[in-house]
Amino acid sequence: MEIIWAPWRLSYVSKVTKEEKKGCFICNAIEDSPSKDKENLLLYRGQKAIVILNRFPYNTAHLMVCPIRHTGNFLSLLPEELAEIDELLKRSVRAIKRAYNPDGFNIGLNLGKVSGGSMDTHIHYHVVPRWLGDTNFMPVIGGAKVIPQSLDETYDILKKFWE
Ligand SMILES: [Zn+2]
């Protein structure tokens, strides 16, 4: 797994405010009714972590694995959170492999806006399937890209292959 390390962020870690959580799309999806999971692109609810489709994917089936707890502080992740995140990363790769047969994956974490992350208050591991001939990972981040499959369709397919 590729982890991009940004120790200078640590000095900015602060207490979670209600306003911060309210503005967090990951927390909003988790706190919303499970009956709205598809609308919220929430693919799987675990005990300590969840899997959600990226609404602005870099590639088809771009998923994110996140702790349920609202935190942007990687060092605060608890062993049980990390264990479930690892398990969900594995299950995500398995589901995407079965559904889409990609040639490879980029799996990683952006810590801090400066690292290329668009949102740094709630940790989210990216799982991006790659096919030969698609663009390079880093240039793709931050740039718009046309995704051939609708998110609805991707959600249904991954749900079917999820186990
Ligand atoms: Zn959050």
Short mmCIF file of C-alpha atoms and ligand atoms in Angstrom, two decimals:
data_model
loop_
_atom_site.label_atom_id
_atom_site.label_comp_id
_atom_site.label_asym_id
_atom_site.label_seq_id
_atom_site.Cartn_x
_atom_site.Cartn_y
_atom_site.Cartn_z
CA MET A 1 0.00 0.00 0.00
CA GLU A 2 1.22 3.47 -0.81
CA ILE A 3 0.99 5.88 2.08
CA ILE A 4 1.99 9.46 1.50
CA TRP A 5 3.24 10.76 4.79
CA ALA A 6 2.66 14.33 5.90
CA PRO A 7 3.89 14.80 9.47
CA TRP A 8 3.55 18.60 9.33
CA ARG A 9 -0.23 18.17 9.41
CA LEU A 10 -0.08 16.94 12.99
CA SER A 11 0.28 20.37 14.49
CA TYR A 12 -3.04 21.35 12.91
CA VAL A 13 -5.05 18.51 14.41
CA SER A 14 -7.91 19.92 16.39
CA LYS A 15 -11.02 18.74 18.18
CA VAL A 16 -13.97 17.75 16.01
CA THR A 17 -16.66 20.38 15.98
CA LYS A 18 -20.32 19.76 15.15
CA GLU A 19 -20.03 22.14 12.20
CA GLU A 20 -17.07 20.22 10.82
CA LYS A 21 -18.97 16.92 11.02
CA LYS A 22 -22.05 18.49 9.47
CA GLY A 23 -20.03 19.51 6.45
CA CYS A 24 -18.48 16.05 6.07
CA PHE A 25 -20.03 14.00 3.26
CA ILE A 26 -18.70 10.76 4.78
CA CYS A 27 -20.35 11.41 8.17
CA ASN A 28 -23.52 12.59 6.44
CA ALA A 29 -23.75 9.33 4.50
CA ILE A 30 -23.09 7.25 7.63
CA GLU A 31 -25.60 9.14 9.76
CA ASP A 32 -28.27 9.08 7.05
CA SER A 33 -30.78 6.19 6.96
CA PRO A 34 -29.39 2.92 5.57
CA SER A 35 -32.37 3.00 3.19
CA LYS A 36 -30.57 5.90 1.48
CA ASP A 37 -27.26 4.05 1.15
CA LYS A 38 -27.55 3.78 -2.62
CA GLU A 39 -28.36 7.46 -3.00
CA ASN A 40 -25.36 8.23 -0.79
CA LEU A 41 -23.21 5.69 -2.69
CA LEU A 42 -22.49 3.91 0.60
CA LEU A 43 -21.59 0.42 -0.49
CA TYR A 44 -20.89 -1.30 2.82
CA ARG A 45 -21.31 -0.55 6.53
CA GLY A 46 -18.87 -2.28 8.89
CA GLN A 47 -18.44 -1.97 12.64
CA LYS A 48 -15.60 0.58 12.55
CA ALA A 49 -15.25 1.39 8.85
CA ILE A 50 -17.31 1.82 5.69
CA VAL A 51 -16.89 1.64 1.92
CA ILE A 52 -18.28 4.44 -0.23
CA LEU A 53 -18.07 5.16 -3.95
CA ASN A 54 -16.27 8.33 -4.93
CA ARG A 55 -18.79 10.76 -6.41
CA PHE A 56 -16.03 12.28 -8.52
CA PRO A 57 -14.17 9.14 -9.58
CA TYR A 58 -10.75 9.09 -11.26
CA ASN A 59 -11.78 5.83 -12.88
CA THR A 60 -14.81 3.53 -12.93
CA ALA A 61 -15.34 1.77 -9.57
CA HIS A 62 -13.19 4.24 -7.62
CA LEU A 63 -13.99 3.41 -3.99
CA MET A 64 -13.03 4.88 -0.66
CA VAL A 65 -12.56 3.01 2.62
CA CYS A 66 -13.05 5.24 5.67
CA PRO A 67 -13.14 4.87 9.44
CA ILE A 68 -16.63 5.56 10.79
CA ARG A 69 -15.15 7.91 13.36
CA HIS A 70 -14.67 11.45 12.03
CA THR A 71 -10.95 12.04 12.13
CA GLY A 72 -8.29 13.41 9.83
CA ASN A 73 -5.53 12.28 12.16
CA PHE A 74 -3.95 9.12 10.80
CA LEU A 75 -1.99 8.57 14.01
CA SER A 76 -5.21 8.51 16.02
CA LEU A 77 -6.54 5.44 14.18
CA LEU A 78 -7.10 2.58 16.60
CA PRO A 79 -5.87 -0.97 15.97
CA GLU A 80 -9.45 -2.21 15.50
CA GLU A 81 -10.16 0.58 13.00
CA LEU A 82 -6.98 -0.17 11.05
CA ALA A 83 -7.79 -3.90 11.09
CA GLU A 84 -11.22 -3.36 9.60
CA ILE A 85 -9.92 -0.82 7.08
CA ASP A 86 -7.36 -3.43 5.92
CA GLU A 87 -10.08 -6.04 5.62
CA LEU A 88 -12.34 -3.69 3.65
CA LEU A 89 -9.47 -2.68 1.33
CA LYS A 90 -9.00 -6.36 0.58
CA ARG A 91 -12.70 -6.95 0.02
CA SER A 92 -12.88 -3.87 -2.22
CA VAL A 93 -10.04 -5.14 -4.39
CA ARG A 94 -11.70 -8.56 -4.59
CA ALA A 95 -15.10 -7.14 -5.60
CA ILE A 96 -13.58 -4.82 -8.22
CA LYS A 97 -11.41 -7.62 -9.62
CA ARG A 98 -14.44 -9.87 -10.02
CA ALA A 99 -16.66 -7.17 -11.46
CA TYR A 100 -14.24 -5.28 -13.71
CA ASN A 101 -11.08 -7.33 -14.11
CA PRO A 102 -8.68 -4.33 -14.00
CA ASP A 103 -4.98 -4.65 -14.85
CA GLY A 104 -3.93 -3.10 -11.55
CA PHE A 105 -4.82 -0.79 -8.66
CA ASN A 106 -3.72 2.40 -6.97
CA ILE A 107 -4.49 2.21 -3.28
CA GLY A 108 -3.53 5.11 -1.10
CA LEU A 109 -4.05 7.83 1.37
CA ASN A 110 -3.65 11.57 0.93
CA LEU A 111 -2.92 13.23 4.25
CA GLY A 112 -3.42 16.96 4.13
CA LYS A 113 -4.58 19.18 1.28
CA VAL A 114 -1.00 19.77 0.15
CA SER A 115 -0.67 16.04 -0.68
CA GLY A 116 -3.46 16.29 -3.23
CA GLY A 117 -6.35 15.41 -0.96
CA SER A 118 -9.51 17.42 -1.56
CA MET A 119 -10.86 16.81 1.95
CA ASP A 120 -8.55 16.32 4.92
CA THR A 121 -10.89 16.17 7.91
CA HIS A 122 -12.07 12.56 7.52
CA ILE A 123 -9.54 9.91 6.53
CA HIS A 124 -10.39 8.02 3.34
CA TYR A 125 -8.26 5.43 1.56
CA HIS A 126 -8.66 5.54 -2.21
CA VAL A 127 -9.03 2.31 -4.17
CA VAL A 128 -8.68 3.07 -7.87
CA PRO A 129 -8.72 0.27 -10.44
CA ARG A 130 -6.36 0.77 -13.38
CA TRP A 131 -6.45 -0.51 -16.92
CA LEU A 132 -3.59 -0.57 -19.39
CA GLY A 133 -3.78 2.59 -21.44
CA ASP A 134 -5.59 4.77 -18.91
CA THR A 135 -3.81 7.87 -17.65
CA ASN A 136 -1.23 8.03 -14.91
CA PHE A 137 -2.51 8.20 -11.33
CA MET A 138 -0.96 11.42 -10.09
CA PRO A 139 -1.82 13.63 -13.10
CA VAL A 140 -5.36 12.28 -12.95
CA ILE A 141 -5.86 13.50 -9.39
CA GLY A 142 -7.40 16.93 -9.40
CA GLY A 143 -8.26 16.80 -13.07
CA ALA A 144 -11.67 16.15 -14.56
CA LYS A 145 -12.11 12.86 -16.30
CA VAL A 146 -14.99 11.36 -18.22
CA ILE A 147 -16.17 8.13 -16.63
CA PRO A 148 -17.97 5.82 -19.02
CA GLN A 149 -20.24 4.14 -16.48
CA SER A 150 -22.87 5.88 -14.32
CA LEU A 151 -22.37 5.79 -10.55
CA ASP A 152 -25.76 4.10 -10.11
CA GLU A 153 -24.76 1.30 -12.40
CA THR A 154 -21.34 0.94 -10.77
CA TYR A 155 -23.00 0.81 -7.33
CA ASP A 156 -25.33 -2.02 -8.40
CA ILE A 157 -22.54 -4.03 -9.98
CA LEU A 158 -20.18 -3.70 -7.01
CA LYS A 159 -23.00 -4.49 -4.58
CA LYS A 160 -23.60 -7.71 -6.50
CA PHE A 161 -19.92 -8.69 -6.35
CA TRP A 162 -19.39 -7.54 -2.75
CA GLU A 163 -19.11 -10.27 -0.15
ZN ZN B 1 -16.62 12.82 8.86
#
